[in-house]
Every structure is written in structure tokens, then in C-alpha cells.
mmCIF file of N, CA and C in Angstrom:
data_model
loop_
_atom_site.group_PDB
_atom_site.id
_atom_site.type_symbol
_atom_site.label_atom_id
_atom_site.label_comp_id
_atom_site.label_asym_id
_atom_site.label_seq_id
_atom_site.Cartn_x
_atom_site.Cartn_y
_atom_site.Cartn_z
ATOM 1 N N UNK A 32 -9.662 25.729 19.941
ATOM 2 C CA UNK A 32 -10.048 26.215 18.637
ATOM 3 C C UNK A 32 -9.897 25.091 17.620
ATOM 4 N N UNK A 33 -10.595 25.065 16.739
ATOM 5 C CA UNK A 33 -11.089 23.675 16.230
ATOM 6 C C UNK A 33 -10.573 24.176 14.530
ATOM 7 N N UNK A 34 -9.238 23.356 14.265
ATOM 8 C CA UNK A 34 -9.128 23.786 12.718
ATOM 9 C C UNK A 34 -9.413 22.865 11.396
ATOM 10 N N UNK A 35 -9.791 23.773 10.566
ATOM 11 C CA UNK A 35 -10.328 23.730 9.665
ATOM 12 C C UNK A 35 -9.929 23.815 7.893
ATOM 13 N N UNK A 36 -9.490 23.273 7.030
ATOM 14 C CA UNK A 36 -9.068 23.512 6.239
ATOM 15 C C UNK A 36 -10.272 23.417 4.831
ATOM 16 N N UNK A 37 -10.168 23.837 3.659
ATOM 17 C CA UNK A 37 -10.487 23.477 2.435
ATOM 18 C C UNK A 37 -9.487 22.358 1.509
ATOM 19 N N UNK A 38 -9.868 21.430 0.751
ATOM 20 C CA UNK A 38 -9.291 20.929 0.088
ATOM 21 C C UNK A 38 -8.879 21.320 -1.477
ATOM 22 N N UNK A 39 -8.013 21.515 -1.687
ATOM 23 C CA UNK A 39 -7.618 22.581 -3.148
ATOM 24 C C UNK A 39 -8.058 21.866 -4.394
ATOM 25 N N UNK A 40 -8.197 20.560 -3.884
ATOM 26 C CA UNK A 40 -9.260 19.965 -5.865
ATOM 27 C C UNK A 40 -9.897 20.055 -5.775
ATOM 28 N N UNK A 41 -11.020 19.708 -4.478
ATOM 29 C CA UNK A 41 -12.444 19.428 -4.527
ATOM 30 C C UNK A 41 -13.198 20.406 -3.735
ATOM 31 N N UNK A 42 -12.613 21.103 -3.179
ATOM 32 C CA UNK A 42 -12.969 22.151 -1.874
ATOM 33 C C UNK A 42 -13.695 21.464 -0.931
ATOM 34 N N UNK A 43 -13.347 20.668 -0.376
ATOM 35 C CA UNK A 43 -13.751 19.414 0.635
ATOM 36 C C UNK A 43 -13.447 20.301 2.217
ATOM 37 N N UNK A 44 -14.580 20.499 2.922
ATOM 38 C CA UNK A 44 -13.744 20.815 4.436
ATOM 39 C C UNK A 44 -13.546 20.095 5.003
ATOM 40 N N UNK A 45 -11.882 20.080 5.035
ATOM 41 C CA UNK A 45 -11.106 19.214 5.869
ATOM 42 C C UNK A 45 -10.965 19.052 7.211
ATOM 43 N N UNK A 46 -11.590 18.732 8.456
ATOM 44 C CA UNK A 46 -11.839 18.778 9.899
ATOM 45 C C UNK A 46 -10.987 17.761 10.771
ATOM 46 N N UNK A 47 -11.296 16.509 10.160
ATOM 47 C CA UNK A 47 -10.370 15.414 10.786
ATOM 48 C C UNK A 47 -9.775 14.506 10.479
ATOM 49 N N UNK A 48 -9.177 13.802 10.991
ATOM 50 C CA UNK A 48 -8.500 12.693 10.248
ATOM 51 C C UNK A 48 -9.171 11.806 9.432
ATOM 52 N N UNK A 49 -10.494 11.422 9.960
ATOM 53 C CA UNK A 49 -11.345 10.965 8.938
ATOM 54 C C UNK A 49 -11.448 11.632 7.579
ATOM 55 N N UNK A 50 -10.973 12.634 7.940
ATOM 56 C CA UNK A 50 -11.229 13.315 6.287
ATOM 57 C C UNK A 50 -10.330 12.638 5.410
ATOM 58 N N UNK A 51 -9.152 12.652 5.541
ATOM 59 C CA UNK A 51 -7.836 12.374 5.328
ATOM 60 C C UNK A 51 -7.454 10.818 4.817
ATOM 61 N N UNK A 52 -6.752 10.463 3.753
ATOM 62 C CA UNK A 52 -6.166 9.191 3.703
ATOM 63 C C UNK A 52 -4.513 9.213 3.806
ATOM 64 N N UNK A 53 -3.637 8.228 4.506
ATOM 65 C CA UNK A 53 -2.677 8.351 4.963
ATOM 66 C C UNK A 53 -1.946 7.347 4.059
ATOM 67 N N UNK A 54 -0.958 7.430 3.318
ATOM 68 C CA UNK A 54 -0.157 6.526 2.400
ATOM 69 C C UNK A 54 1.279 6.533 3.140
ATOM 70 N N UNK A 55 2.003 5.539 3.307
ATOM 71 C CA UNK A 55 3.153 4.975 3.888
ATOM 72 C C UNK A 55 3.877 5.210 2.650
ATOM 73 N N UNK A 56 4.877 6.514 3.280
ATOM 74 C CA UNK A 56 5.932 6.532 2.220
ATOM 75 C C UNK A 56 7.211 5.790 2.903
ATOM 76 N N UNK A 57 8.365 5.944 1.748
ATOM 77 C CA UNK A 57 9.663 5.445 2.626
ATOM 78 C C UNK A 57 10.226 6.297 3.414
ATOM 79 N N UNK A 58 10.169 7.528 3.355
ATOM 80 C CA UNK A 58 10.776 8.519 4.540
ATOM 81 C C UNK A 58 9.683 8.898 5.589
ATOM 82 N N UNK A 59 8.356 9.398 5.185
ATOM 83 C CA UNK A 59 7.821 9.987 5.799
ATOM 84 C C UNK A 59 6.111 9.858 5.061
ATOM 85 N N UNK A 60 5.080 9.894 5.613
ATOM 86 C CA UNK A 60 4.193 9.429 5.546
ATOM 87 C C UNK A 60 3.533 10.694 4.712
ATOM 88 N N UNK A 61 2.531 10.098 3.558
ATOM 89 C CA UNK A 61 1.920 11.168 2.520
ATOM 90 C C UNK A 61 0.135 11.458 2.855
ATOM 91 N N UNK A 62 -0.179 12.263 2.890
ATOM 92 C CA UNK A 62 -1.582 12.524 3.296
ATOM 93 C C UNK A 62 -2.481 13.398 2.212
ATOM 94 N N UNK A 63 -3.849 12.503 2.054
ATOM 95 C CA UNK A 63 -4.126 12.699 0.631
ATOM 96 C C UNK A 63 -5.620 13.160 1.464
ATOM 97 N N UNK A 64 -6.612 13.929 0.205
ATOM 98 C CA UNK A 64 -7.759 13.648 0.582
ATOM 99 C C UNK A 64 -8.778 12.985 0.502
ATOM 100 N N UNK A 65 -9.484 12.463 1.477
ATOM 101 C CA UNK A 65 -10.263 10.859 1.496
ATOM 102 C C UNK A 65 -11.368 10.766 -0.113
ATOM 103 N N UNK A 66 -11.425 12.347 -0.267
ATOM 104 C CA UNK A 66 -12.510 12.544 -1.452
ATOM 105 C C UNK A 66 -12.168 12.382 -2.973
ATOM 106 N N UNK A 67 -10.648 13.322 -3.182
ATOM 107 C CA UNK A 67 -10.574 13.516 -4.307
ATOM 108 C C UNK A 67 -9.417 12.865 -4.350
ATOM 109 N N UNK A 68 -8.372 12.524 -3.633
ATOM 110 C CA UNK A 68 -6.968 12.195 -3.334
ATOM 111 C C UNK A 68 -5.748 13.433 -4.000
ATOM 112 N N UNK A 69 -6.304 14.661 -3.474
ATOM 113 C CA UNK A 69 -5.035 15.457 -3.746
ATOM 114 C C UNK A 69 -4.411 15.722 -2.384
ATOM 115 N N UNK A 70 -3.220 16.352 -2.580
ATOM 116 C CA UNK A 70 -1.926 15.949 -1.343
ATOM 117 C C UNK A 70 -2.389 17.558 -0.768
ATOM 118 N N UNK A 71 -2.532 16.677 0.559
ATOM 119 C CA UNK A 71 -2.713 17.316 1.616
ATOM 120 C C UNK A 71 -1.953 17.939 2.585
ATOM 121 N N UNK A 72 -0.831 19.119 2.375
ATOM 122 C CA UNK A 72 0.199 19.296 3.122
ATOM 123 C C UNK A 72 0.288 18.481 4.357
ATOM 124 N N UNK A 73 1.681 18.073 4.979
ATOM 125 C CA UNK A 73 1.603 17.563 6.010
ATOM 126 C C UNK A 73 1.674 18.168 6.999
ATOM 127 N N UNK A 74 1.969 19.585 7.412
ATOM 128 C CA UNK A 74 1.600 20.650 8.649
ATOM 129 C C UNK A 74 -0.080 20.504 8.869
ATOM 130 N N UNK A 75 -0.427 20.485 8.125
ATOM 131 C CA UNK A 75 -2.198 20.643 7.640
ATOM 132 C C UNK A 75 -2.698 19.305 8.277
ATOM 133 N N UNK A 76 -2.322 18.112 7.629
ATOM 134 C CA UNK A 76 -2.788 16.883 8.244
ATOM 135 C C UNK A 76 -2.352 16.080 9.462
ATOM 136 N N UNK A 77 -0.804 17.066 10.405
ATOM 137 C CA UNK A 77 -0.554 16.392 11.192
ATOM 138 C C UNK A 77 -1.506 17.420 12.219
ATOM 139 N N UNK A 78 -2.179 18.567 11.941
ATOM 140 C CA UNK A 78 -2.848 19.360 13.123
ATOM 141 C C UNK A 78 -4.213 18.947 13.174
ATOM 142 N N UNK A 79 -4.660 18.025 12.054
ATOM 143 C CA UNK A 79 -6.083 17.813 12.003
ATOM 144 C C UNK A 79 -5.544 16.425 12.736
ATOM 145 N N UNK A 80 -4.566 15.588 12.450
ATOM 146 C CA UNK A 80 -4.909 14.356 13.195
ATOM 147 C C UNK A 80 -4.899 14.524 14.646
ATOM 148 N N UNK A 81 -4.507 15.796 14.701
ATOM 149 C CA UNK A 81 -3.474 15.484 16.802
ATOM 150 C C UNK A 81 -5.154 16.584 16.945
ATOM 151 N N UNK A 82 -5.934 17.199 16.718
ATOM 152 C CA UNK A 82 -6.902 17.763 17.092
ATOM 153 C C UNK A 82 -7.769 16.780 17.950
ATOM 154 N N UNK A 83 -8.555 17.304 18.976
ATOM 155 C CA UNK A 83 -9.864 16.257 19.663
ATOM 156 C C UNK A 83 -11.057 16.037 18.326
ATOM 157 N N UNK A 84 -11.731 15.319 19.024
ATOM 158 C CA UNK A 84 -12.904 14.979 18.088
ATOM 159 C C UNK A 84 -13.741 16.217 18.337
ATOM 160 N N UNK A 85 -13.933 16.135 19.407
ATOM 161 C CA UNK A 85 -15.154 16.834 20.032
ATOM 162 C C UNK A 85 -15.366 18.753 20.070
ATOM 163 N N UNK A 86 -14.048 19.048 20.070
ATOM 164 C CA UNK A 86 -14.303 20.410 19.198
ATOM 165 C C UNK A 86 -14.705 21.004 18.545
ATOM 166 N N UNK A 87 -15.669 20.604 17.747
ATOM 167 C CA UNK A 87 -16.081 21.083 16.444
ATOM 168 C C UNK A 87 -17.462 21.913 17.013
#
């Protein structure tokens, strides 16, 4: 099952990591969206990164 999110600034559907921009924090890594750059929970962006491509 292939998940899917909306993005809450821009309503962007969020599918994969490509969607996603990844910022290096000092504890733990911040995940924004590639479109608008609002923060992208990280439950949300660690299930879109570990997803296959080819699911969709």
C-alpha cells in the first residue's frame, strides 16, 4: 500500500522522498517540503523515504 500525504502550506501530494527536502539538524534530521519548505513531520517523512518507488 503506497502512502500518501498532503502538504499543510501548499497542499502538495507528498509520495516520495523526492518530494521532500532533508536538513541536517544537530540531534536529528528535519524534513521540509521540496515545494513550499514547511516541516514535514518526521513519522510522515521517514515512511515516505523507506517506501518502494514502484508502488504508486
Amino acid at each position: 500500500m503506497a502512502i500518501s500525504r498532503r502538504c499543510s502550506g501548499c497542499n502538495a501530494l507528498l509520495q516520495t522522498k523526492r518530494d521532500l527536502t532533508k536538513l541536517e539538524g544537530v540531534t536529528k534530521p528535519s524534513w521540509r517540503c521540496r515545494r513550499c519548505q514547511t516541516t514535514v513531520p518526521g513519522i510522515v517523512a521517514e515512511r515516505l523515504k523507506h517506501q518502494k518507488q514502484h508502488e504508486f
